[in-house]
């Protein structure tokens, strides 16, 4: 689908969701007309609907959606035809290691879609049928596919193991898109996307709510540092636009406080636009058109800030991957002409290296800090050495401990692709999915685990404070900028913030 | 029948089918970069990495390394897979070169035609035996490894059996003088095929079966998972290639990228 820049019409959309939704309805393909989940009242996580619609329609709907996606994506075609089932991905996946279910091995998971590909899109499947593993679409089969595709955290670790280089994340992503057109979607993902439509962020924060939260955070800052530190909202003459993750306002206020401290210490004229307090893009996980739309919206809203020189993206891993890797190819080459788009980690390096903010490493003396490489940051967008560089500047020697494996071979925490269901049945599953990460934490036994990812913070907090509470409750999950903010010499170290509980 | 109709059919299906399948892939666009980091910074570097990954099976080696370092779980795939592919490649090259030059290919190294013939035969015999052994190993692994067995379809066994049959017949002809086929006989038959004046097959049932199974394989090739021989380069290129023009890159980052401390 083609998004023309609204600038040509001489205006930016006032309410982006109205414009975009209208455009979506008009331009979405025929198969997308019944974007069922919009109307599906009751779809619980991991429990697909009993009867999404007339079952006779199922096959035609599935095949048309699949055909459309195949025609637009070379990777899916190649991946569907190139797997030799060698089993190299057996031990690559944390979902399999955690749950022990064979269908969670990447090749078996991909096979849930591949069996239909063989049936409807290959000669051998049409002729030889079950011998080559081809199957007809059934409601049961789709339910199975739904169940296992939503357990994939799209961490892409298996693509490092596959001799062919097959990236199962791509398969599950487009598999989920096909499932959406057949009426299956996780309620959690859908509620997040719905709140995105309604308010422009994942946490359903309205502008008055935002101002309230910011006031509260400013009070906290005053209490902590004794200095009046502002968190400016919608100041149109600012030089730097910070695009936070909406969870930073409620769930992880330390990150917001850290950013405010850093910006204040650096003397930067910065602001947050109340229209875009969300870096994240759940479309990346399950619906490509939504991803394009949300990405376009971020671009449009940043372009409103005429005086800004630089746009800093907050600590959100999949949001950063979408920004860095996808923006130019899906929304045009012109995007980075006007602004410098940087990740917060890059900005921190710039500030620390040039001596604009002074940090005092001795504050973290005697602690044990480790770093969790978020999948979309390290594997997906190449932020591998940068956080380590920052940590080497703000921590004294010997404090930082690596987990093994680390860097791009790091285990996913199990919360990737927004698997943050909170109903009681799924919580047991989440505990299983995070088994490998918990074992890593247990072997290192850190005081602070640095996670540069909003979903990662949510899920790692779940691991240490709920899932594996007995062993790991003393671990603190922090963002990188929290630690930088607390290391700045201008402000006192907040007493008790990192104390062992 | 085997010599004429099926041969032409196999040649046409293989040499038309494979490019058509590849063309089908090429037609669909890659919408956005799928790079796995850390990635080579230049296209040349990516090209070299793709070749290394493809021909050394580096990801499986990496898996061995990781499993020994991190989890202690052994792995059994690399030896079988790599030996199989290398000996298969040697045998295919050997067939083309050996039959093309009547076994005199090593004369360019300065040896006499007789020595060249012996070297050719020795190399072919060794590769053939390795091919069969590795195939038997892979077949047994597929059958006896409980997890690989679950993920296999019937066709996965059938393909291995087919190639195993071809290689065993080749070995049998090589090792049993009664059924040996000389290079010049094979060359005459192939020349006849390509000049559209087919000659009769040598009177050798093993050779006929060998040829028949190869033709079945060639006909099945474009429709099967054997297309991974082309797909590997597409898939690996997609996750290795990193085009800075297509992503947002900032020049001041370079000093961080060169930082290697903390390892």
XYZ file of C-alpha atoms in Angstrom:
764
model
C 0.000 0.000 0.000
C 1.139 3.448 -0.779
C 1.331 6.184 1.801
C 1.662 9.566 0.218
C 3.183 12.191 2.375
C 0.484 14.350 3.797
C 2.729 17.338 3.324
C 1.613 17.417 -0.285
C -1.894 18.227 0.884
C -0.440 21.093 2.860
C -1.164 19.728 6.314
C -0.387 17.025 8.765
C -3.234 14.921 10.070
C -4.541 16.356 13.281
C -5.765 13.026 14.500
C -3.548 10.578 12.745
C -5.669 7.578 13.608
C -8.768 8.917 11.862
C -6.914 9.608 8.649
C -4.942 6.425 8.762
C -7.839 4.208 9.628
C -9.889 5.655 6.795
C -6.979 5.141 4.429
C -6.488 1.616 5.664
C -10.051 0.648 5.095
C -9.883 2.082 1.602
C -6.583 0.645 0.531
C -6.355 -2.685 2.286
C -6.582 -5.624 0.006
C -9.770 -7.489 -0.566
C -8.737 -10.239 1.831
C -8.280 -7.719 4.601
C -11.851 -6.497 4.444
C -12.834 -8.716 7.321
C -10.097 -7.777 9.715
C -12.060 -9.943 12.084
C -10.291 -9.123 15.338
C -11.673 -5.607 15.170
C -15.064 -7.108 15.819
C -14.090 -10.184 17.747
C -15.419 -9.605 21.236
C -13.815 -12.411 23.159
C -10.501 -13.932 22.189
C -8.450 -15.016 25.122
C -4.710 -15.347 24.928
C -3.660 -18.668 23.453
C -7.244 -19.761 23.192
C -8.462 -19.223 19.696
C -12.064 -18.457 18.966
C -14.346 -21.422 18.655
C -16.029 -20.313 15.491
C -14.539 -17.227 13.935
C -16.889 -17.358 10.944
C -18.412 -19.724 8.470
C -16.029 -22.664 8.252
C -16.641 -23.223 4.554
C -14.914 -19.920 3.989
C -11.833 -20.962 5.909
C -9.854 -22.512 3.106
C -10.409 -19.797 0.529
C -9.668 -17.103 3.067
C -6.480 -18.785 4.214
C -5.224 -19.442 0.714
C -5.951 -15.935 -0.544
C -4.163 -14.371 2.409
C -1.214 -16.710 2.013
C -0.970 -16.082 -1.719
C -0.966 -12.339 -1.240
C 1.827 -12.502 1.326
C 3.875 -14.921 -0.764
C 3.689 -12.636 -3.758
C 5.060 -9.731 -1.728
C 7.789 -11.411 0.294
C 10.706 -13.247 -1.201
C 11.947 -14.381 2.187
C 8.809 -16.380 2.882
C 8.941 -18.158 -0.477
C 12.600 -19.064 -0.069
C 12.170 -20.156 3.535
C 9.182 -22.317 2.675
C 11.089 -24.214 0.000
C 14.602 -24.391 1.392
C 14.286 -26.214 4.701
C 15.964 -29.627 4.630
C 14.843 -30.638 8.132
C 18.366 -31.302 9.335
C 17.515 -30.507 12.937
C 20.279 -27.969 13.510
C 17.798 -25.644 15.208
C 16.919 -28.218 17.835
C 18.713 -26.598 20.733
C 18.535 -23.025 19.478
C 15.090 -22.154 20.764
C 14.325 -21.225 24.332
C 10.633 -22.055 23.916
C 11.497 -25.659 23.156
C 14.017 -25.828 25.970
C 11.516 -24.317 28.357
C 8.322 -26.112 27.424
C 9.743 -29.319 25.983
C 7.038 -29.406 23.339
C 8.321 -30.700 20.020
C 6.189 -28.258 18.042
C 8.252 -25.460 19.570
C 11.380 -26.492 17.697
C 11.740 -23.833 14.983
C 11.516 -26.298 12.122
C 8.425 -27.963 13.548
C 6.831 -24.612 14.194
C 7.527 -23.447 10.673
C 6.166 -26.758 9.438
C 2.747 -25.793 10.740
C 2.677 -23.250 7.951
C 4.858 -25.182 5.520
C 2.429 -28.103 5.374
C -0.208 -25.762 3.959
C 2.308 -24.155 1.633
C 3.119 -27.587 0.245
C -0.537 -28.397 -0.208
C -1.645 -25.238 -1.967
C 1.453 -23.792 -3.603
C 3.689 -26.677 -4.680
C 3.376 -29.349 -7.313
C 4.794 -32.096 -5.143
C 2.346 -31.402 -2.355
C -0.633 -31.400 -4.695
C 0.421 -34.732 -6.212
C 2.103 -36.633 -3.385
C 0.105 -35.235 -0.478
C 0.943 -36.613 2.964
C 4.211 -38.223 1.827
C 5.795 -34.797 1.530
C 3.931 -33.549 4.597
C 1.220 -31.568 2.846
C -2.098 -31.063 4.617
C -5.413 -29.424 3.975
C -6.427 -26.410 6.031
C -8.709 -27.266 8.911
C -9.947 -25.303 11.862
C -8.085 -27.639 14.206
C -4.874 -27.135 12.268
C -5.236 -23.392 12.429
C -5.844 -23.534 16.162
C -2.649 -25.522 16.569
C -0.835 -23.023 14.404
C -2.200 -20.174 16.479
C -1.152 -21.819 19.715
C 2.444 -22.339 18.660
C 2.955 -19.245 16.521
C 2.075 -17.047 19.454
C 4.681 -18.786 21.595
C 7.451 -17.735 19.233
C 9.117 -14.653 20.607
C 10.617 -13.801 17.214
C 14.038 -13.458 18.757
C 15.748 -14.751 15.555
C 18.238 -16.830 17.475
C 17.497 -19.841 15.287
C 18.619 -17.955 12.187
C 22.174 -18.097 13.568
C 21.954 -21.864 13.790
C 20.226 -22.656 10.528
C 22.689 -23.693 7.811
C 20.291 -22.245 5.230
C 19.852 -19.013 7.169
C 16.122 -19.419 7.619
C 14.696 -16.802 9.954
C 11.700 -18.344 11.725
C 10.659 -14.939 13.020
C 9.672 -13.984 9.480
C 7.617 -17.142 9.144
C 5.737 -16.607 12.387
C 5.251 -12.934 11.642
C 3.515 -13.614 8.352
C 1.861 -16.705 9.796
C 0.258 -14.471 12.388
C -0.854 -12.097 9.664
C -2.558 -14.967 7.854
C -4.119 -16.073 11.137
C -5.509 -12.589 11.687
C -7.284 -12.841 8.375
C -8.710 -16.169 9.479
C -9.941 -14.631 12.719
C -7.251 -15.648 15.199
C -5.409 -13.065 17.211
C -4.080 -12.848 20.735
C -6.271 -10.648 22.838
C -3.272 -8.990 24.432
C -1.744 -8.006 21.119
C -5.039 -6.809 19.857
C -5.798 -4.732 22.926
C -2.401 -3.090 22.592
C -3.092 -2.253 18.975
C -6.550 -0.982 19.872
C -5.198 1.344 22.517
C -2.691 2.465 19.914
C -5.600 3.387 17.638
C -7.425 5.185 20.412
C -4.719 7.123 22.209
C -1.521 6.783 20.251
C 0.288 4.717 22.861
C 0.198 1.274 24.385
C -0.692 2.290 27.923
C -3.863 4.280 27.090
C -2.365 7.540 28.369
C -4.348 10.625 27.426
C -2.809 14.080 27.404
C -4.222 15.171 30.822
C -3.061 11.865 32.252
C 0.357 12.432 30.772
C 0.636 15.919 32.327
C -0.378 14.457 35.688
C 2.236 11.727 35.486
C 4.910 14.161 34.466
C 4.099 16.417 37.403
C 4.407 13.457 39.701
C 7.730 12.502 38.158
C 9.012 16.051 38.553
C 8.154 15.917 42.245
C 10.020 12.643 42.523
C 13.004 14.212 40.813
C 12.941 17.185 43.166
C 12.838 14.829 46.129
C 15.675 12.731 44.795
C 18.065 15.437 43.651
C 16.971 18.662 45.299
C 17.025 20.369 41.907
C 14.080 21.550 39.822
C 14.289 19.273 36.811
C 11.589 19.733 34.213
C 10.206 17.109 31.899
C 9.029 19.416 29.122
C 5.991 18.379 27.137
C 5.170 19.934 23.752
C 7.726 22.737 23.772
C 7.897 23.593 20.130
C 11.203 25.454 20.176
C 13.212 22.581 21.627
C 16.333 21.263 19.894
C 15.882 17.628 20.729
C 12.766 15.511 20.551
C 12.734 12.515 22.839
C 10.424 9.725 21.806
C 9.906 7.561 24.906
C 8.249 4.257 25.339
C 4.903 4.818 27.038
C 5.707 2.236 29.698
C 8.390 4.631 30.952
C 5.703 6.850 32.459
C 3.972 4.252 34.585
C 5.719 0.939 34.749
C 9.373 2.042 34.720
C 9.459 5.693 35.806
C 13.150 5.305 36.646
C 13.932 5.380 32.951
C 12.071 8.649 32.462
C 13.756 10.091 35.543
C 17.126 8.993 34.209
C 16.502 10.679 30.877
C 15.413 13.888 32.595
C 18.566 13.875 34.722
C 20.826 13.282 31.737
C 19.189 15.992 29.658
C 19.267 18.458 32.529
C 22.908 17.756 33.284
C 23.804 18.111 29.630
C 21.870 21.368 29.375
C 19.944 20.256 26.331
C 16.712 21.978 25.362
C 14.576 18.906 24.917
C 10.949 17.980 24.744
C 8.478 15.164 24.464
C 5.642 15.433 21.997
C 2.406 14.366 23.631
C 1.304 12.894 20.302
C 4.095 10.355 20.180
C 4.950 8.970 23.545
C 5.326 5.517 22.046
C 8.309 4.160 20.163
C 6.940 0.636 20.056
C 5.294 -0.821 17.028
C 3.299 -3.969 17.600
C 2.560 -4.170 13.914
C 6.057 -5.610 13.569
C 4.923 -8.703 15.416
C 1.761 -9.560 13.613
C 0.566 -7.260 10.866
C 2.744 -5.580 8.316
C 0.307 -2.915 7.186
C -0.153 -1.820 10.768
C 3.587 -1.629 11.130
C 3.836 0.621 8.102
C 1.049 2.794 9.396
C 2.486 3.248 12.874
C 5.892 3.935 11.419
C 4.435 6.537 9.093
C 2.666 8.124 11.991
C 5.887 8.508 13.969
C 7.536 10.135 10.983
C 4.640 12.518 10.435
C 4.551 13.541 14.054
C 8.282 14.128 14.278
C 8.090 16.290 11.187
C 5.718 18.567 13.056
C 8.592 19.573 15.311
C 10.077 22.088 12.931
C 12.893 23.335 15.179
C 14.248 20.000 16.278
C 17.657 18.909 15.068
C 17.647 15.468 16.496
C 15.157 12.775 17.398
C 16.215 10.421 20.166
C 14.415 7.106 20.373
C 13.808 5.683 23.804
C 14.674 2.327 25.276
C 12.469 0.139 23.131
C 14.126 -2.653 21.230
C 11.585 -3.613 18.610
C 10.713 0.025 18.109
C 14.351 0.761 17.371
C 14.615 -2.154 14.995
C 11.607 -0.907 13.077
C 13.056 2.578 13.005
C 16.524 1.634 11.977
C 16.027 -1.283 9.663
C 12.643 -0.701 8.111
C 11.737 2.967 7.962
C 13.714 3.839 4.856
C 12.596 0.883 2.800
C 8.925 0.978 3.715
C 8.340 4.697 4.018
C 10.848 6.302 1.713
C 14.438 7.407 1.367
C 13.630 10.968 2.404
C 13.009 10.106 6.030
C 16.380 10.839 7.581
C 17.098 13.958 5.523
C 15.573 16.380 7.999
C 16.505 14.900 11.355
C 19.189 12.875 12.952
C 17.456 9.820 14.340
C 19.532 8.260 17.104
C 19.050 5.708 19.801
C 19.291 6.860 23.388
C 22.398 4.700 23.816
C 24.141 6.550 20.992
C 23.200 9.865 22.549
C 24.580 8.729 25.904
C 27.875 7.747 24.299
C 28.073 11.111 22.604
C 27.398 12.967 25.859
C 29.775 10.895 27.970
C 32.592 10.837 25.429
C 32.535 14.566 24.834
C 32.522 15.188 28.583
C 29.209 17.045 28.579
C 27.942 14.915 31.421
C 30.353 13.817 34.116
C 29.836 10.430 35.684
C 31.195 8.955 38.877
C 31.826 5.215 38.537
C 32.608 4.740 42.211
C 28.906 4.935 43.039
C 28.357 1.400 41.855
C 31.245 -0.010 43.854
C 30.548 -3.457 45.244
C 27.541 -4.218 43.035
C 27.248 -6.828 40.378
C 25.761 -5.607 37.137
C 24.916 -7.685 34.108
C 23.478 -6.834 30.714
C 20.662 -8.592 28.935
C 21.011 -8.114 25.180
C 17.494 -7.646 23.907
C 16.902 -9.648 20.765
C 15.755 -6.791 18.595
C 18.567 -4.557 19.800
C 21.444 -6.962 19.420
C 20.434 -9.390 16.710
C 17.947 -7.164 14.973
C 19.602 -3.756 14.922
C 23.229 -4.190 15.927
C 23.330 -2.408 19.287
C 25.802 -4.884 20.725
C 28.963 -3.115 21.879
C 27.389 0.277 22.545
C 25.694 -0.483 25.887
C 28.848 -2.271 27.028
C 30.834 0.835 26.176
C 28.494 3.001 28.245
C 28.605 0.539 31.121
C 32.413 0.489 31.001
C 32.325 4.262 31.504
C 29.838 4.395 34.372
C 30.825 1.260 36.289
C 34.058 0.634 38.183
C 36.255 -2.266 37.081
C 35.083 -5.716 37.956
C 31.462 -4.785 38.514
C 30.177 -5.711 35.100
C 29.668 -9.431 34.583
C 28.720 -11.067 31.292
C 26.166 -13.795 31.092
C 26.943 -16.734 28.833
C 25.988 -16.871 26.074
C 25.984 -13.170 25.424
C 25.883 -10.598 22.646
C 24.101 -11.847 19.532
C 23.900 -15.403 20.875
C 22.090 -14.276 24.012
C 19.031 -16.198 25.117
C 15.786 -14.364 24.634
C 14.039 -13.571 27.911
C 10.872 -15.166 26.572
C 8.845 -11.991 26.333
C 9.831 -11.089 22.784
C 7.156 -10.163 20.254
C 5.001 -8.829 23.058
C 4.199 -12.097 24.805
C 3.096 -10.467 28.034
C -0.217 -12.191 28.654
C -1.486 -11.782 32.156
C -4.277 -14.344 32.445
C -3.573 -17.148 34.921
C -3.254 -19.958 32.352
C -0.716 -18.154 30.253
C 1.389 -17.110 33.198
C 2.498 -20.703 33.713
C 3.513 -20.785 30.098
C 5.486 -17.570 30.457
C 7.369 -19.038 33.387
C 8.327 -21.987 31.188
C 9.328 -19.768 28.294
C 11.742 -17.836 30.476
C 13.497 -20.880 31.921
C 16.767 -20.329 30.058
C 16.988 -16.678 30.993
C 16.289 -17.450 34.627
C 19.054 -20.048 34.624
C 21.411 -17.474 33.180
C 20.494 -15.021 35.911
C 20.929 -17.692 38.545
C 24.408 -18.585 37.327
C 25.531 -14.941 37.365
C 23.422 -13.842 40.331
C 23.558 -10.087 39.659
C 22.264 -7.222 41.756
C 21.244 -5.188 38.740
C 20.310 -6.486 35.320
C 20.378 -3.844 32.616
C 17.655 -4.292 29.998
C 17.368 -1.746 27.203
C 13.878 -2.723 26.139
C 10.414 -1.949 27.486
C 8.923 -5.375 26.872
C 12.151 -6.837 28.168
C 11.858 -4.845 31.370
C 8.303 -6.045 31.835
C 9.171 -9.648 31.196
C 12.458 -9.705 33.099
C 10.693 -8.135 36.078
C 8.165 -10.918 35.750
C 10.966 -13.495 35.756
C 12.748 -12.180 38.810
C 9.802 -11.019 40.907
C 7.105 -13.540 40.000
C 8.171 -16.502 37.903
C 11.389 -17.373 39.717
C 10.752 -15.334 42.828
C 12.420 -17.739 45.236
C 15.848 -17.553 43.633
C 15.927 -14.177 41.935
C 13.799 -11.750 43.891
C 16.790 -9.581 44.835
C 17.678 -8.790 41.207
C 16.749 -5.294 40.054
C 15.778 -4.743 36.440
C 16.949 -1.328 35.254
C 17.326 0.520 32.023
C 20.732 1.709 30.915
C 19.821 5.365 31.275
C 18.663 4.781 34.877
C 22.203 3.827 35.781
C 23.705 6.706 33.818
C 21.318 9.171 35.447
C 22.228 7.975 38.910
C 25.951 8.112 38.148
C 25.937 11.802 37.169
C 28.092 13.780 39.607
C 25.759 16.812 39.625
C 23.109 14.878 41.512
C 23.353 12.846 44.713
C 23.124 9.088 44.497
C 19.560 8.116 45.514
C 19.938 6.308 48.800
C 18.416 2.885 48.978
C 17.457 2.720 45.312
C 19.785 -0.152 44.569
C 19.791 -1.678 48.047
C 19.227 -5.399 48.313
C 15.662 -6.127 49.223
C 13.131 -45.848 -23.233
C 15.397 -44.903 -20.358
C 18.092 -43.822 -22.694
C 16.043 -41.566 -24.899
C 12.725 -40.165 -23.786
C 13.380 -40.037 -20.087
C 16.843 -38.562 -20.564
C 15.543 -35.700 -22.647
C 12.680 -35.187 -20.225
C 15.031 -35.084 -17.258
C 17.368 -32.630 -18.952
C 14.538 -30.326 -19.945
C 12.795 -30.455 -16.572
C 16.001 -29.840 -14.655
C 17.498 -27.090 -16.776
C 14.197 -25.282 -17.241
C 12.657 -26.001 -13.856
C 15.466 -24.798 -11.633
C 15.855 -21.377 -13.274
C 12.085 -21.001 -13.281
C 11.902 -21.654 -9.546
C 14.706 -19.175 -8.947
C 12.932 -16.661 -11.170
C 9.800 -17.140 -9.060
C 11.805 -16.164 -5.994
C 13.420 -13.224 -7.722
C 10.048 -11.842 -8.743
C 8.962 -11.231 -5.165
C 10.624 -8.245 -3.480
C 12.451 -8.201 -0.159
C 10.534 -5.458 1.564
C 13.046 -4.535 4.233
C 16.528 -5.599 5.370
C 16.574 -8.737 7.496
C 20.187 -8.415 8.582
C 21.481 -10.519 11.443
C 24.056 -8.523 13.387
C 27.023 -8.291 13.632
C 27.060 -7.993 9.875
C 29.898 -7.231 7.437
C 29.934 -3.547 6.573
C 30.505 -3.959 2.847
C 28.858 -5.979 0.131
C 32.161 -7.762 -0.569
C 32.447 -8.785 3.060
C 28.873 -10.045 3.004
C 29.589 -11.990 -0.186
C 32.607 -13.689 1.378
C 30.676 -14.443 4.554
C 27.816 -15.974 2.576
C 30.267 -18.215 0.710
C 32.018 -19.253 3.918
C 28.736 -19.930 5.684
C 27.395 -21.890 2.748
C 30.410 -24.022 1.910
C 31.752 -24.673 5.401
C 28.343 -25.053 7.054
C 29.589 -22.522 9.566
C 26.268 -22.232 11.453
C 26.413 -25.932 12.306
C 30.043 -25.570 13.366
C 28.959 -22.632 15.492
C 26.311 -24.837 16.998
C 28.923 -27.441 17.914
C 31.045 -24.721 19.455
C 28.124 -23.275 21.382
C 26.824 -26.589 22.558
C 30.196 -27.669 23.849
C 30.842 -24.309 25.461
C 27.419 -23.485 26.821
C 25.233 -26.501 27.264
C 27.433 -29.570 26.864
C 24.971 -31.128 24.451
C 26.824 -32.836 21.644
C 25.882 -32.498 18.042
C 26.260 -34.965 15.234
C 25.281 -33.189 12.090
C 28.298 -31.370 10.741
C 30.539 -34.315 9.814
C 27.810 -36.230 8.016
C 26.389 -33.233 6.210
C 29.675 -31.706 5.184
C 31.310 -34.933 4.031
C 28.200 -35.765 2.048
C 28.086 -32.440 0.236
C 31.811 -32.297 -0.469
C 31.986 -35.825 -1.820
C 28.844 -35.206 -3.851
C 30.399 -32.087 -5.348
C 33.623 -33.980 -6.124
C 31.657 -36.752 -7.797
C 29.572 -34.400 -9.923
C 32.704 -32.550 -11.026
C 34.424 -35.876 -11.564
C 31.637 -37.135 -13.801
C 31.680 -34.015 -15.939
C 35.454 -33.656 -16.186
C 36.303 -37.326 -16.205
C 33.842 -38.262 -18.931
C 34.611 -35.089 -20.826
C 38.371 -35.726 -20.957
C 38.246 -39.530 -20.718
C 40.004 -39.405 -17.376
C 42.926 -37.338 -18.663
C 42.037 -34.235 -16.609
C 45.135 -34.440 -14.403
C 47.489 -34.189 -17.369
C 47.377 -30.441 -16.869
C 49.324 -31.100 -13.661
C 52.050 -32.666 -15.787
C 51.380 -36.344 -15.198
C 51.040 -38.992 -17.896
C 47.548 -39.965 -19.179
C 47.742 -43.358 -17.469
C 48.558 -41.851 -14.081
C 45.803 -39.318 -14.605
C 43.338 -42.104 -15.251
C 44.441 -43.885 -12.101
C 44.202 -40.712 -10.050
C 40.757 -40.031 -11.428
C 39.619 -43.540 -10.613
C 41.112 -43.416 -7.132
C 39.527 -40.058 -6.337
C 36.185 -41.219 -7.685
C 36.303 -44.427 -5.684
C 37.204 -42.692 -2.445
C 34.573 -39.976 -2.881
C 31.978 -42.558 -3.805
C 32.627 -44.584 -0.694
C 32.545 -41.484 1.470
C 29.305 -40.437 -0.212
C 27.638 -43.737 0.553
C 28.925 -43.869 4.099
C 27.824 -40.322 4.899
C 24.416 -40.989 3.378
C 23.987 -44.110 5.483
C 25.034 -42.082 8.507
C 22.535 -39.325 7.729
C 19.796 -41.870 7.102
C 20.455 -43.606 10.397
C 20.589 -40.277 12.181
C 17.267 -39.289 10.698
C 15.780 -42.568 11.784
C 17.284 -43.058 15.217
C 17.484 -39.507 16.552
C 14.025 -39.282 18.124
C 13.543 -35.591 17.469
C 14.834 -35.570 13.897
C 12.626 -38.576 13.274
C 9.554 -36.687 14.395
C 10.326 -33.740 12.143
C 10.930 -35.912 9.059
C 8.331 -36.636 6.403
C 8.352 -39.723 4.228
C 9.950 -37.847 1.380
C 12.990 -36.964 3.491
C 13.836 -40.656 3.765
C 12.966 -41.318 0.134
C 15.359 -38.676 -1.168
C 18.214 -40.009 0.935
C 17.414 -43.541 -0.214
C 17.323 -42.387 -3.837
C 20.743 -40.758 -3.664
C 22.045 -43.690 -1.657
C 20.838 -46.050 -4.393
C 22.547 -43.985 -7.070
C 25.814 -43.839 -5.175
C 25.773 -47.528 -4.250
C 25.264 -48.520 -7.873
C 28.077 -46.232 -8.885
C 30.351 -47.817 -6.303
C 29.313 -51.287 -7.405
C 30.187 -50.520 -11.005
C 33.474 -49.020 -9.931
C 34.499 -51.898 -7.697
C 33.132 -54.837 -9.686
C 35.077 -55.257 -12.968
C 32.245 -57.236 -14.573
C 29.926 -54.244 -14.587
C 32.522 -51.546 -15.154
C 31.623 -48.870 -17.695
C 34.546 -47.280 -19.482
C 34.785 -43.508 -19.847
C 34.659 -43.633 -23.622
C 31.445 -45.676 -23.660
C 29.735 -43.176 -21.407
C 31.164 -40.317 -23.444
C 29.856 -41.777 -26.666
C 26.395 -42.178 -25.209
C 26.273 -38.646 -23.842
C 27.613 -37.175 -27.079
C 24.906 -39.076 -28.907
C 22.329 -37.626 -26.583
C 23.485 -34.061 -27.053
C 23.945 -34.267 -30.813
C 20.396 -35.632 -31.063
C 21.634 -38.917 -32.533
C 21.083 -41.192 -29.554
C 23.089 -44.408 -29.468
C 22.088 -47.529 -27.602
C 22.950 -47.860 -23.930
C 25.777 -50.196 -22.980
C 24.377 -53.600 -22.105
C 24.720 -53.251 -18.359
C 21.659 -53.460 -16.060
C 23.362 -51.682 -13.177
C 24.299 -48.781 -15.413
C 20.727 -48.575 -16.697
C 19.333 -48.437 -13.179
C 21.975 -45.915 -12.137
C 20.957 -43.691 -15.008
C 17.260 -44.203 -14.382
C 17.512 -43.124 -10.760
C 19.594 -40.078 -11.686
C 16.914 -39.087 -14.163
C 14.219 -39.489 -11.509
C 16.295 -37.293 -9.224
C 16.754 -34.627 -11.887
C 13.034 -34.587 -12.652
C 12.121 -34.304 -8.986
C 14.816 -31.734 -8.217
C 13.058 -28.452 -9.098
C 9.925 -29.354 -7.148
C 11.561 -30.494 -3.972
C 13.505 -29.358 -0.961
C 16.612 -30.053 -3.043
C 16.102 -26.482 -4.223
C 17.909 -25.562 -1.014
C 21.055 -25.734 -3.153
C 19.931 -22.408 -4.635
C 17.831 -21.202 -1.712
C 20.780 -21.230 0.690
C 22.419 -18.369 -1.181
C 19.216 -16.329 -1.252
C 18.416 -16.890 2.391
C 21.954 -16.348 3.608
C 22.343 -13.217 1.520
C 19.168 -11.791 2.998
C 20.383 -12.160 6.568
C 24.014 -11.243 5.856
C 23.709 -8.276 3.544
C 23.791 -4.924 5.270
C 23.211 -2.005 2.971
C 23.853 1.248 4.841
C 21.835 3.131 2.237
C 18.718 1.273 3.253
C 18.957 1.816 6.991
C 19.480 4.796 9.239
C 23.181 5.081 9.971
C 25.029 7.884 11.691
C 28.623 8.573 10.900
C 29.722 9.459 14.430
C 28.919 5.935 15.487
C 32.020 4.613 13.793
C 34.240 5.183 16.797
C 31.941 3.022 18.888
C 31.861 0.261 16.328
C 35.636 0.060 16.452
C 35.613 -0.248 20.211
C 36.479 -3.801 21.189
C 37.121 -3.471 24.898
C 35.275 -5.429 27.503
C 35.478 -8.811 25.828
